[in-house]
Amino acid sequence: GAIYQSTLHEMRQKLLFQNYPTDSIDHRLTKDGGNSHFILPAFFECLYQLEKSQRDYTVVLRTFGNDLPLVADAIQAFAEGKHPLYPSFRSQTLRLPRENMYRGRYCNPLLLPAGGGNGGAEDRDSLEMPYFRLHEWTDHDETYGQLLGRVVAQNDHEILSILEQQRQPFKVFGINDDYHFWSQNKCKPNFGKPIW
């Protein structure tokens, strides 16, 4: 990693909040006391331009990590005009509320009830791969203990219907994907983040 030290330093410099006192930066936009951006500024610029153009859009954030609540808070701060680069920006619909956050988990099709667990649309024996399900968000992430919220969608069609709803009051969704399952399956793409 020594040969990349200068590049790392340069990238860190570009993430600094330039010309803003650290105590003026909303804590939801930074994780180091106001020194640098938590989320790349280009992400907020993209949201700003989408809103400015009045385009119909939906943002779907996917992560293997535990950062969705932090990202939701940062988007909220941006939508309230708290980002120093966009102080006059306001949006009532650009939010990631808990009801738009999900935990996506695979389950073993052999453990599903007859009918594949999706209302009888498929026979359990015809399933070749584990099923991906969206669970309601909970602030508990005990993947192995499976302390998950109730299942809200359990096949591609159901998941897409949630993400593509036109009458949603908010434009942002977040899915915490199943890192452990992906890792246990040698990080193969077909065991990672489906429905993309």
PDB file of C-alpha atoms in Angstrom, residues 30-105:
ATOM      1  CA  THR A  30     -19.712  14.058   8.586  1.00  0.00           C
ATOM      2  CA  LYS A  31     -18.296  11.311  10.750  1.00  0.00           C
ATOM      3  CA  ASP A  32     -15.097  13.030  11.845  1.00  0.00           C
ATOM      4  CA  GLY A  33     -16.335  16.114  13.652  1.00  0.00           C
ATOM      5  CA  GLY A  34     -16.964  18.252  10.578  1.00  0.00           C
ATOM      6  CA  ASN A  35     -13.644  17.923   8.812  1.00  0.00           C
ATOM      7  CA  SER A  36     -14.691  15.870   5.777  1.00  0.00           C
ATOM      8  CA  HIS A  37     -17.645  14.618   3.796  1.00  0.00           C
ATOM      9  CA  PHE A  38     -19.198  11.321   4.890  1.00  0.00           C
ATOM     10  CA  ILE A  39     -20.849  10.842   1.474  1.00  0.00           C
ATOM     11  CA  LEU A  40     -19.228  11.886  -1.778  1.00  0.00           C
ATOM     12  CA  PRO A  41     -20.338  15.403  -2.763  1.00  0.00           C
ATOM     13  CA  ALA A  42     -21.151  14.091  -6.265  1.00  0.00           C
ATOM     14  CA  PHE A  43     -24.039  12.074  -4.786  1.00  0.00           C
ATOM     15  CA  PHE A  44     -25.683  15.234  -3.446  1.00  0.00           C
ATOM     16  CA  GLU A  45     -24.973  17.068  -6.690  1.00  0.00           C
ATOM     17  CA  CYS A  46     -26.751  14.269  -8.570  1.00  0.00           C
ATOM     18  CA  LEU A  47     -29.783  14.514  -6.255  1.00  0.00           C
ATOM     19  CA  TYR A  48     -29.774  18.290  -6.585  1.00  0.00           C
ATOM     20  CA  GLN A  49     -29.728  18.120 -10.387  1.00  0.00           C
ATOM     21  CA  LEU A  50     -32.484  15.491 -10.475  1.00  0.00           C
ATOM     22  CA  GLU A  51     -34.694  17.648  -8.265  1.00  0.00           C
ATOM     23  CA  LYS A  52     -33.863  20.792 -10.215  1.00  0.00           C
ATOM     24  CA  SER A  53     -34.828  19.115 -13.510  1.00  0.00           C
ATOM     25  CA  GLN A  54     -38.110  17.909 -11.936  1.00  0.00           C
ATOM     26  CA  ARG A  55     -37.537  14.419 -13.280  1.00  0.00           C
ATOM     27  CA  ASP A  56     -39.434  11.474 -11.925  1.00  0.00           C
ATOM     28  CA  TYR A  57     -36.869   9.230 -10.254  1.00  0.00           C
ATOM     29  CA  THR A  58     -36.292   6.754  -7.464  1.00  0.00           C
ATOM     30  CA  VAL A  59     -33.006   6.184  -5.646  1.00  0.00           C
ATOM     31  CA  VAL A  60     -32.355   2.645  -4.416  1.00  0.00           C
ATOM     32  CA  LEU A  61     -29.349   2.365  -2.113  1.00  0.00           C
ATOM     33  CA  ARG A  62     -27.836  -1.078  -1.616  1.00  0.00           C
ATOM     34  CA  THR A  63     -25.261  -1.953   1.027  1.00  0.00           C
ATOM     35  CA  PHE A  64     -23.698  -4.984   2.633  1.00  0.00           C
ATOM     36  CA  GLY A  65     -22.780  -2.769   5.568  1.00  0.00           C
ATOM     37  CA  ASN A  66     -24.656  -1.321   8.526  1.00  0.00           C
ATOM     38  CA  ASP A  67     -24.614   2.260   7.275  1.00  0.00           C
ATOM     39  CA  LEU A  68     -28.191   2.760   5.996  1.00  0.00           C
ATOM     40  CA  PRO A  69     -29.380   4.712   9.062  1.00  0.00           C
ATOM     41  CA  LEU A  70     -26.329   6.999   8.761  1.00  0.00           C
ATOM     42  CA  VAL A  71     -26.963   7.554   5.045  1.00  0.00           C
ATOM     43  CA  ALA A  72     -30.667   8.200   5.776  1.00  0.00           C
ATOM     44  CA  ASP A  73     -29.665  10.885   8.290  1.00  0.00           C
ATOM     45  CA  ALA A  74     -27.269  12.508   5.804  1.00  0.00           C
ATOM     46  CA  ILE A  75     -29.957  12.615   3.098  1.00  0.00           C
ATOM     47  CA  GLN A  76     -32.356  14.117   5.636  1.00  0.00           C
ATOM     48  CA  ALA A  77     -29.833  16.846   6.488  1.00  0.00           C
ATOM     49  CA  PHE A  78     -29.344  17.574   2.781  1.00  0.00           C
ATOM     50  CA  ALA A  79     -33.131  17.761   2.228  1.00  0.00           C
ATOM     51  CA  GLU A  80     -33.383  20.256   5.120  1.00  0.00           C
ATOM     52  CA  GLY A  81     -30.826  22.597   3.540  1.00  0.00           C
ATOM     53  CA  LYS A  82     -28.099  21.720   6.048  1.00  0.00           C
ATOM     54  CA  HIS A  83     -25.437  20.807   3.479  1.00  0.00           C
ATOM     55  CA  PRO A  84     -23.055  23.774   3.215  1.00  0.00           C
ATOM     56  CA  LEU A  85     -22.805  23.409  -0.581  1.00  0.00           C
ATOM     57  CA  TYR A  86     -26.624  23.506  -0.939  1.00  0.00           C
ATOM     58  CA  PRO A  87     -27.928  25.793   1.835  1.00  0.00           C
ATOM     59  CA  SER A  88     -31.046  26.854  -0.072  1.00  0.00           C
ATOM     60  CA  PHE A  89     -32.033  23.329  -1.162  1.00  0.00           C
ATOM     61  CA  ARG A  90     -35.188  21.869   0.408  1.00  0.00           C
ATOM     62  CA  SER A  91     -37.180  18.748  -0.411  1.00  0.00           C
ATOM     63  CA  GLN A  92     -40.076  17.102   1.376  1.00  0.00           C
ATOM     64  CA  THR A  93     -39.860  13.919  -0.713  1.00  0.00           C
ATOM     65  CA  LEU A  94     -36.122  13.300  -0.780  1.00  0.00           C
ATOM     66  CA  ARG A  95     -35.992  11.206   2.382  1.00  0.00           C
ATOM     67  CA  LEU A  96     -35.093   7.672   3.415  1.00  0.00           C
ATOM     68  CA  PRO A  97     -37.568   6.923   6.201  1.00  0.00           C
ATOM     69  CA  ARG A  98     -37.417   3.653   8.131  1.00  0.00           C
ATOM     70  CA  GLU A  99     -40.479   2.361   6.252  1.00  0.00           C
ATOM     71  CA  ASN A 100     -38.428   2.534   3.018  1.00  0.00           C
ATOM     72  CA  MET A 101     -35.505   0.616   4.526  1.00  0.00           C
ATOM     73  CA  TYR A 102     -35.347  -3.156   4.284  1.00  0.00           C
ATOM     74  CA  ARG A 103     -33.122  -6.042   5.181  1.00  0.00           C
ATOM     75  CA  GLY A 104     -32.683  -8.379   2.238  1.00  0.00           C
ATOM     76  CA  ARG A 105     -31.907 -11.950   3.247  1.00  0.00           C
TER      77      ARG A 105
END
